[in-house]
PDB file of C-alpha atoms in Angstrom:
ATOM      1  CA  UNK A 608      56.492 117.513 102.816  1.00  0.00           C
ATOM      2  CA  UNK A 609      59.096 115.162 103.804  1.00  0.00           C
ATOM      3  CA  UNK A 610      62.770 115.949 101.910  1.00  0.00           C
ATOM      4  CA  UNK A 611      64.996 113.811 103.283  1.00  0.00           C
ATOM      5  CA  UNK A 612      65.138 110.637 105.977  1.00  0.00           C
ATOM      6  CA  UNK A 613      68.519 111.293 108.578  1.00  0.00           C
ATOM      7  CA  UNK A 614      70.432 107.971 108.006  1.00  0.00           C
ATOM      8  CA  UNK A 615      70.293 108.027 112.062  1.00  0.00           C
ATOM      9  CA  UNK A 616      71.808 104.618 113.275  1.00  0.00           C
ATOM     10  CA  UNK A 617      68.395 103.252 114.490  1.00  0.00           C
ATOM     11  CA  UNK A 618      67.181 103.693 110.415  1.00  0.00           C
ATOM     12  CA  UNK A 619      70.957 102.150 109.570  1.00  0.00           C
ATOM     13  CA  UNK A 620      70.007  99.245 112.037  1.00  0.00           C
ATOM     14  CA  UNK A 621      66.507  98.666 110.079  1.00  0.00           C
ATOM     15  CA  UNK A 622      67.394  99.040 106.633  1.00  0.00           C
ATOM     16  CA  UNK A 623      70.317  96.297 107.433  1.00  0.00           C
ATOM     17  CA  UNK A 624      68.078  93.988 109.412  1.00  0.00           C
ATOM     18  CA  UNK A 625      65.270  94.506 106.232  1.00  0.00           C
ATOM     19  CA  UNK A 626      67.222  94.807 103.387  1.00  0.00           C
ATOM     20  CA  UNK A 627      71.019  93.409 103.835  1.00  0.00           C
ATOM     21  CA  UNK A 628      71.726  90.196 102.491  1.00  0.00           C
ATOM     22  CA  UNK A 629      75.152  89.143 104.161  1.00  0.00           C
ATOM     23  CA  UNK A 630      77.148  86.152 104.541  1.00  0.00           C
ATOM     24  CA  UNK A 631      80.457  84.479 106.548  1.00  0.00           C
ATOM     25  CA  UNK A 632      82.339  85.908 103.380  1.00  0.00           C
ATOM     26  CA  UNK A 633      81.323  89.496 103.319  1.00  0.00           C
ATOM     27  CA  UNK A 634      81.421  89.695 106.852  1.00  0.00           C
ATOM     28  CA  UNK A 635      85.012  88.276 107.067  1.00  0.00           C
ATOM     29  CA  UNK A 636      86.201  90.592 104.637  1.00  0.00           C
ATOM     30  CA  UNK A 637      84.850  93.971 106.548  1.00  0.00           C
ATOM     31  CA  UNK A 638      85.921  92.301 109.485  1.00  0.00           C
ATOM     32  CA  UNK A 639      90.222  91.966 108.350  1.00  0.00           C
ATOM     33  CA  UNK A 640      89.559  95.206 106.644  1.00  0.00           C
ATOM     34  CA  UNK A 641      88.749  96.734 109.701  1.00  0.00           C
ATOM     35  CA  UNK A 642      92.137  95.967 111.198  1.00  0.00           C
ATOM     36  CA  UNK A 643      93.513  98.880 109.089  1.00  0.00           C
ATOM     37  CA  UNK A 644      94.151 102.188 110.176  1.00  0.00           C
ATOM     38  CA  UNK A 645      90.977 104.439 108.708  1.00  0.00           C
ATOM     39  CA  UNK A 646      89.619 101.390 107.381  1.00  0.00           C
ATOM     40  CA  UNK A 647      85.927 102.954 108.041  1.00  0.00           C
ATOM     41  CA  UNK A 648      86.366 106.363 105.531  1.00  0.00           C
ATOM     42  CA  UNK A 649      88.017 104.025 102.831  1.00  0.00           C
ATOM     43  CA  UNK A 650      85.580 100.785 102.989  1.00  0.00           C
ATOM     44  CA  UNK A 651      82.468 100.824 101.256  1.00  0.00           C
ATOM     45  CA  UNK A 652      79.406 100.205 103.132  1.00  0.00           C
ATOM     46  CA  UNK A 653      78.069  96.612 102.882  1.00  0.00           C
ATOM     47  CA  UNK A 654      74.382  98.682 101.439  1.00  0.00           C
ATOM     48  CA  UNK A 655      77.097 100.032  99.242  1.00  0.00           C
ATOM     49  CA  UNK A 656      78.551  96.549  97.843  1.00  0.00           C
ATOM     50  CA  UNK A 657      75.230  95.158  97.754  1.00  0.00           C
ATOM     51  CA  UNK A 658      73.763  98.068  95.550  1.00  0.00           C
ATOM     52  CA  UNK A 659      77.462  97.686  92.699  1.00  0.00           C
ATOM     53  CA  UNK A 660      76.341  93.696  92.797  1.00  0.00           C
ATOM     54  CA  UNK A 661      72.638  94.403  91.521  1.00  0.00           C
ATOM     55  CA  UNK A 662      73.760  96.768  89.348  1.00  0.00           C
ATOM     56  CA  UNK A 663      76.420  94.650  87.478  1.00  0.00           C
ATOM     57  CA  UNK A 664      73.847  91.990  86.853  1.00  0.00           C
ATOM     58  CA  UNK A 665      71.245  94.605  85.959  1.00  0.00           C
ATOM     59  CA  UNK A 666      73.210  95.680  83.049  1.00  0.00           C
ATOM     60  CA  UNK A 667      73.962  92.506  82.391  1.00  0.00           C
ATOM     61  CA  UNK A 668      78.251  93.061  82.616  1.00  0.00           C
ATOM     62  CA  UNK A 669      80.711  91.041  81.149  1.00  0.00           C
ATOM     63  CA  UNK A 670      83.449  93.348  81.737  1.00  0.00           C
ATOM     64  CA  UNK A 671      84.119  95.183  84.623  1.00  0.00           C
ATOM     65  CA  UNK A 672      86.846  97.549  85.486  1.00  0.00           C
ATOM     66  CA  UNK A 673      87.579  98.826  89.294  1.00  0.00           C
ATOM     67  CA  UNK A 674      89.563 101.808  89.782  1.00  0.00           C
ATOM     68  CA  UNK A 675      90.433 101.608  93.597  1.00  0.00           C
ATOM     69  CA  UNK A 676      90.593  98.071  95.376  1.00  0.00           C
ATOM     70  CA  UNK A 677      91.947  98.731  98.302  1.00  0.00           C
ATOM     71  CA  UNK A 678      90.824  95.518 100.412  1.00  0.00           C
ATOM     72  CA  UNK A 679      88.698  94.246  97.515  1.00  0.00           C
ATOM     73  CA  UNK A 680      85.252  94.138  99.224  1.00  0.00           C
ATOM     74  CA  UNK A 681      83.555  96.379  96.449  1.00  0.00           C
ATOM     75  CA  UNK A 682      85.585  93.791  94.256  1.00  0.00           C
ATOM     76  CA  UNK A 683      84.452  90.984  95.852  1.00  0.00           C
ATOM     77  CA  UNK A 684      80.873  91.836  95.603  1.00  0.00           C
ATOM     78  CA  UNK A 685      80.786  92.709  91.831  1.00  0.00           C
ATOM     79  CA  UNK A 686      83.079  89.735  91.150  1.00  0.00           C
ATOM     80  CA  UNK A 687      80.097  87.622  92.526  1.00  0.00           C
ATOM     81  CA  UNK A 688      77.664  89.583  90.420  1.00  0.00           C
ATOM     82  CA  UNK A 689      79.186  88.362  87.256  1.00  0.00           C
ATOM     83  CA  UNK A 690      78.753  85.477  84.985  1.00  0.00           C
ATOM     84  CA  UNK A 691      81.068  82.412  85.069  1.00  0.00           C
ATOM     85  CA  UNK A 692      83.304  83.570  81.903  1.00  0.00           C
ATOM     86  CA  UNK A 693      82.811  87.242  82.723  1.00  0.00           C
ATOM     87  CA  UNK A 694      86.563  89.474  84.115  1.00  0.00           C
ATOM     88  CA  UNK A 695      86.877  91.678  86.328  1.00  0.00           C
ATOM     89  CA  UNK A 696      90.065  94.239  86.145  1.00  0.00           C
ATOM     90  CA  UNK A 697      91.024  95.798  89.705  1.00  0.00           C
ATOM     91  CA  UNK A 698      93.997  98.156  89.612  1.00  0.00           C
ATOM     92  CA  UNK A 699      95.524  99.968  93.026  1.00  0.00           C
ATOM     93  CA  UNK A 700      98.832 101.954  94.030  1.00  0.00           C
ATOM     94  CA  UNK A 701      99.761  98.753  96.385  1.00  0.00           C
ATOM     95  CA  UNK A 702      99.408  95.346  96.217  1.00  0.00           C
ATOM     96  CA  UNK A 703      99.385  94.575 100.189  1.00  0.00           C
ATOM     97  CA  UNK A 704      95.687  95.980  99.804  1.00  0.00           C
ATOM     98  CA  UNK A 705      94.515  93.785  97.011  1.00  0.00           C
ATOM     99  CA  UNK A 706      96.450  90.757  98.588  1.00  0.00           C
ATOM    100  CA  UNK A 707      94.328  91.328 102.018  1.00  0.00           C
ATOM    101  CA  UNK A 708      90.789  90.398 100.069  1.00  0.00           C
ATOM    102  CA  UNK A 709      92.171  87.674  97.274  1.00  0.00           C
ATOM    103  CA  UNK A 710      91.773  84.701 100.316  1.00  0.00           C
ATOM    104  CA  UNK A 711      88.387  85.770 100.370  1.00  0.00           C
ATOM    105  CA  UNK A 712      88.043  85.808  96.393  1.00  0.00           C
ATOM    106  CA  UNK A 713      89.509  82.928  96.458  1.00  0.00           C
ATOM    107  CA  UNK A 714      86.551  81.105  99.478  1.00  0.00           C
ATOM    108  CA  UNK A 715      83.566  82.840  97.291  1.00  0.00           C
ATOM    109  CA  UNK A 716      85.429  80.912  93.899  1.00  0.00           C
ATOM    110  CA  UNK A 717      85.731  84.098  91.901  1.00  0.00           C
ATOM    111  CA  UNK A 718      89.671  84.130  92.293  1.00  0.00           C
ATOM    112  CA  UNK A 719      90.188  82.676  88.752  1.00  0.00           C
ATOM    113  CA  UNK A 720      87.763  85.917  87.579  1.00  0.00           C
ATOM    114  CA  UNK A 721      89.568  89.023  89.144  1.00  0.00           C
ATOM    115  CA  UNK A 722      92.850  90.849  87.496  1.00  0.00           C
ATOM    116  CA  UNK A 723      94.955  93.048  89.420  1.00  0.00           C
ATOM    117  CA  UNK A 724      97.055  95.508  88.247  1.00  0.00           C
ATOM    118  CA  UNK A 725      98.865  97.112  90.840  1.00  0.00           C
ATOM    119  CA  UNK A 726     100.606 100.555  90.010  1.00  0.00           C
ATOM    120  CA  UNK A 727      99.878 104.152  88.517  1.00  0.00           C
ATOM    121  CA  UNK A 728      96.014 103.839  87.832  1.00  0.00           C
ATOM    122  CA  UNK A 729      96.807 106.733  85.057  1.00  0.00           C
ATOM    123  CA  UNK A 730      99.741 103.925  83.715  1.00  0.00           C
ATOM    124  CA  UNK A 731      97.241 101.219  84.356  1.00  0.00           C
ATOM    125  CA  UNK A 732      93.849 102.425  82.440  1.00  0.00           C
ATOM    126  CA  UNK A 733      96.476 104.043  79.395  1.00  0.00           C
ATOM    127  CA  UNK A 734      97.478 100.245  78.853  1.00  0.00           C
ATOM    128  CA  UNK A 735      94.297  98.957  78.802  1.00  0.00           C
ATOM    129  CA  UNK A 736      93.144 101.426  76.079  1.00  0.00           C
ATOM    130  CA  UNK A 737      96.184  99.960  74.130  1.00  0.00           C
ATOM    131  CA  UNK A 738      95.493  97.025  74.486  1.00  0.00           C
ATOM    132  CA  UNK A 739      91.853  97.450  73.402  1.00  0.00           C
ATOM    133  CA  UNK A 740      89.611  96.826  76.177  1.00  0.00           C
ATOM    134  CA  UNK A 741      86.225  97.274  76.563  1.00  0.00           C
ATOM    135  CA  UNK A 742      84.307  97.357  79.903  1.00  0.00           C
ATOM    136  CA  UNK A 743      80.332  97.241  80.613  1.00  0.00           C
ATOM    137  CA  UNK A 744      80.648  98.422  83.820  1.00  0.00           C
ATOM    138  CA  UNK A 745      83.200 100.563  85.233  1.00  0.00           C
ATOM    139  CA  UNK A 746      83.672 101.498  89.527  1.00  0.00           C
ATOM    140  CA  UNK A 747      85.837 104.331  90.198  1.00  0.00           C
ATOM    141  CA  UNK A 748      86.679 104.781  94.068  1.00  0.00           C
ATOM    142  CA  UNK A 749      90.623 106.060  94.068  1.00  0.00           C
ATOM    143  CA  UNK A 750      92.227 109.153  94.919  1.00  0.00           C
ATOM    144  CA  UNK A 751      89.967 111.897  94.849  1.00  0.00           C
ATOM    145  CA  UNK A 752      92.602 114.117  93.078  1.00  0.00           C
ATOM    146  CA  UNK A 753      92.535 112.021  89.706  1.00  0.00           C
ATOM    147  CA  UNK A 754      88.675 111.472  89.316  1.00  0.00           C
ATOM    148  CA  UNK A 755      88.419 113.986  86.757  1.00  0.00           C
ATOM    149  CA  UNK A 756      91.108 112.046  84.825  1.00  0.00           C
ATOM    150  CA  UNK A 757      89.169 108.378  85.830  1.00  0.00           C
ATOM    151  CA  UNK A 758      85.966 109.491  84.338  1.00  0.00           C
ATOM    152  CA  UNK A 759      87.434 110.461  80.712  1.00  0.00           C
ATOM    153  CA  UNK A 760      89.322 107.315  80.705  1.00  0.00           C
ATOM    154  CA  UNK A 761      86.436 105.379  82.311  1.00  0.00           C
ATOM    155  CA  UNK A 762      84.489 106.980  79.481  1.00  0.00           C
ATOM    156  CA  UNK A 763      86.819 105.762  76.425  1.00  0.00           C
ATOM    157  CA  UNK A 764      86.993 102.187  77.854  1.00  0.00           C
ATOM    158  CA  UNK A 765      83.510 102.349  78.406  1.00  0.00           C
ATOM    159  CA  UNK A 766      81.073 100.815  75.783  1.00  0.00           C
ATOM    160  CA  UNK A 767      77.516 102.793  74.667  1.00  0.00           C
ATOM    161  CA  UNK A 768      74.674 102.233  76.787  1.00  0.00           C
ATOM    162  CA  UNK A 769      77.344 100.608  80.294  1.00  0.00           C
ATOM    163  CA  UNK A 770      77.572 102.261  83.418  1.00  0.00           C
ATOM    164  CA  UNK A 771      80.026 104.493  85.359  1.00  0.00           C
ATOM    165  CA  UNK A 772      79.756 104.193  89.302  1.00  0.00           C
ATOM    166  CA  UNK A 773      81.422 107.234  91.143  1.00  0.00           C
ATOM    167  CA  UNK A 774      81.947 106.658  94.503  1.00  0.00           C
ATOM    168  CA  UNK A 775      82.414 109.787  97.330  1.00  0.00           C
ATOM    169  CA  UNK A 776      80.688 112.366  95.025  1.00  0.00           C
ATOM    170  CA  UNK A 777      79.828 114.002  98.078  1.00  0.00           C
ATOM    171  CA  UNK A 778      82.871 113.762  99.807  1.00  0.00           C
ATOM    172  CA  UNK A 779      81.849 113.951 103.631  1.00  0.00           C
ATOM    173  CA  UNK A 780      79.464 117.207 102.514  1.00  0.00           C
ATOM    174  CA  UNK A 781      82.444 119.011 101.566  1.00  0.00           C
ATOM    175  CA  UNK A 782      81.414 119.638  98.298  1.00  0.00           C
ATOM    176  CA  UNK A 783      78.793 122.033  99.007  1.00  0.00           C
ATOM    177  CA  UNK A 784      80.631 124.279 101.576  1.00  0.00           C
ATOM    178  CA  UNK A 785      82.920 126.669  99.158  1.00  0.00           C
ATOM    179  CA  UNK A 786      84.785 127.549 101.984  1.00  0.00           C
ATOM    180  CA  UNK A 787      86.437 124.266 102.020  1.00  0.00           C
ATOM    181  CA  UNK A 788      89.578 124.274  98.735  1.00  0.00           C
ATOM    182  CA  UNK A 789      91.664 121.199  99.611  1.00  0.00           C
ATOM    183  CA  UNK A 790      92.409 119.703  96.231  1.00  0.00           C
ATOM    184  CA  UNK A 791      90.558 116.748  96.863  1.00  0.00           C
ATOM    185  CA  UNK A 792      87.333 118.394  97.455  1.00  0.00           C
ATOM    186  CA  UNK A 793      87.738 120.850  94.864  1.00  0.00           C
ATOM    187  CA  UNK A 794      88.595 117.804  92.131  1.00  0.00           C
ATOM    188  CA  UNK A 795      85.181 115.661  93.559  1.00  0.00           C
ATOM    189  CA  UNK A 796      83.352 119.543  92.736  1.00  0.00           C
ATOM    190  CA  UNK A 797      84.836 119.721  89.642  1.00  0.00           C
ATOM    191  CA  UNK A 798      83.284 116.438  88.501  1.00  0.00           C
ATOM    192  CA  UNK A 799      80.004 116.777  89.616  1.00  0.00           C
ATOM    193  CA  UNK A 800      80.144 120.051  87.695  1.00  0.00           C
ATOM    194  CA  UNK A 801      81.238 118.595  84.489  1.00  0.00           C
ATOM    195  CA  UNK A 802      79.055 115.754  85.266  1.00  0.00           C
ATOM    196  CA  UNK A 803      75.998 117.819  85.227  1.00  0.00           C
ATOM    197  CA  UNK A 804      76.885 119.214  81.719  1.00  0.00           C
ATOM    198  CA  UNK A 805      78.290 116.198  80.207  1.00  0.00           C
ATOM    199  CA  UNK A 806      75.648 115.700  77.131  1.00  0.00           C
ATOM    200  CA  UNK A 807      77.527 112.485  76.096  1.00  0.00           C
ATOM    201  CA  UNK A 808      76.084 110.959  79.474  1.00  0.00           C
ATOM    202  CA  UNK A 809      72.944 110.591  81.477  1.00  0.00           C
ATOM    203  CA  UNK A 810      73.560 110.526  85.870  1.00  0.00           C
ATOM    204  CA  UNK A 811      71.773 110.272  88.854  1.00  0.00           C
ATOM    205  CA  UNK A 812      73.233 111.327  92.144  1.00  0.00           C
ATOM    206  CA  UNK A 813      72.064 109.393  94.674  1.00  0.00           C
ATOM    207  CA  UNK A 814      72.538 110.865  98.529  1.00  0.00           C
ATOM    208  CA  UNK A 815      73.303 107.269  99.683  1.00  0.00           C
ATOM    209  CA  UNK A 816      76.753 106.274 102.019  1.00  0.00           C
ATOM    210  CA  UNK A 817      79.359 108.790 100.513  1.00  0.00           C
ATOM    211  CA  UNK A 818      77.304 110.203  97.574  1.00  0.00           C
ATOM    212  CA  UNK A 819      76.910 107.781  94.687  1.00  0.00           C
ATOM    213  CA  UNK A 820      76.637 108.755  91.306  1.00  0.00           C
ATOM    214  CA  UNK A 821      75.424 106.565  88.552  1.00  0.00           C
ATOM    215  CA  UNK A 822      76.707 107.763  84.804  1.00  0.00           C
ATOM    216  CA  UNK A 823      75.268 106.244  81.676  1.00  0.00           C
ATOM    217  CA  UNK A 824      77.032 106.901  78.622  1.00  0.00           C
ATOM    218  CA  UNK A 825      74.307 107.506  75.706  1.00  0.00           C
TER     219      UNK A 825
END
């Protein structure tokens, strides 16, 4: 019995050619992004940003908060997912990455829908539980070291019944070799540990890009 299809590139080739739907946009975006030095561990695949804009409008978001833009592609994508009065927060470390996808927020004409908040993402999501917020959607993909951190706060910001997307929860296979104790793949282990025994959530783990782990908070 068949376990598991090898993402070879001739399978990459067919699922893009069968399932990708891409535009001048998109394509423009991964294309400046991949000016950057290591631009191809830290950008999601285009599968990837596809997959975060069907499930924004299957939950039907409003509100959706980004932890991690870096060039804004996964931004861009989910921005284009939401309704016209829906908001999307986006909060990174520097603004020069953030500032690299707004001209192409800004040709899709969902600008006017994205905040950034560039500094401490700890600072960032700590302010936005003072202020009140309330997200129905919620895509973590920062600093590995903080995720356990990202998901509590994801979770408090989070209403009942939205959705939690964890990006790199298999961190290059790291994750399953204990051999390897860098504190970024031991903080990715942790989660998925406390993930599995979280009662206040139901997840799927889905071997897809990076790992991708879907969390719904009951």
């Amino acid at each position: 019995m068949a376990q598991q299809i090898t993402a070879n590139q001739e399978i990459l080739d067919y699922v893009r050619a069968t399932s990708l739907r891409d535009d001048q946009v998109l394509a423009g975006l991964r294309a400046e992004t991949a000016t950057v030095p290591a631009a191809q561990a830290l950008q999601v695949m285009p599968e990837e940003g596809q997959l975060l804009a069907l499930l924004v409008r299957l939950t039907g978001a409003r509100a959706v908060l980004e932890i991690g833009t870096f060039t804004g592609y996964s931004t861009l994508c989910m921005a284009r997912a939401l309704p016209t009065d829906g908001r999307l927060v986006t909060c990174d470390i520097a603004a020069k990455w953030p500032d690299m996808g707004r001209p192409f927020w800004e040709k899709a004409g969902v600008a006017d829908l994205i905040e950034v908040r560039v500094g401490d993402a700890r600072a960032t999501l700590a302010a936005l539980r003072e202020e009140g917020a309330e997200f129905d959607f919620v895509f973590v993909d920062a600093d590995k070291s903080g995720y356990l951190h990202y998901y509590e706060e994801s979770l408090r910001l989070l209403r009942p019944g939205g959705l939690i997307v964890v990006d790199n929860t298999l961190f290059f296979g790291r994750v399953a070799d204990p051999a390897v104790t860098d504190i970024d793949t031991v903080s990715v282990r942790e989660l998925n540990t406390r993930l599995h025994t979280d009662e206040r959530v139901e997840i799927c783990l889905l071997p897809m890009a990076d790992g991708i782990t879907l969390v719904r908070k009951k």
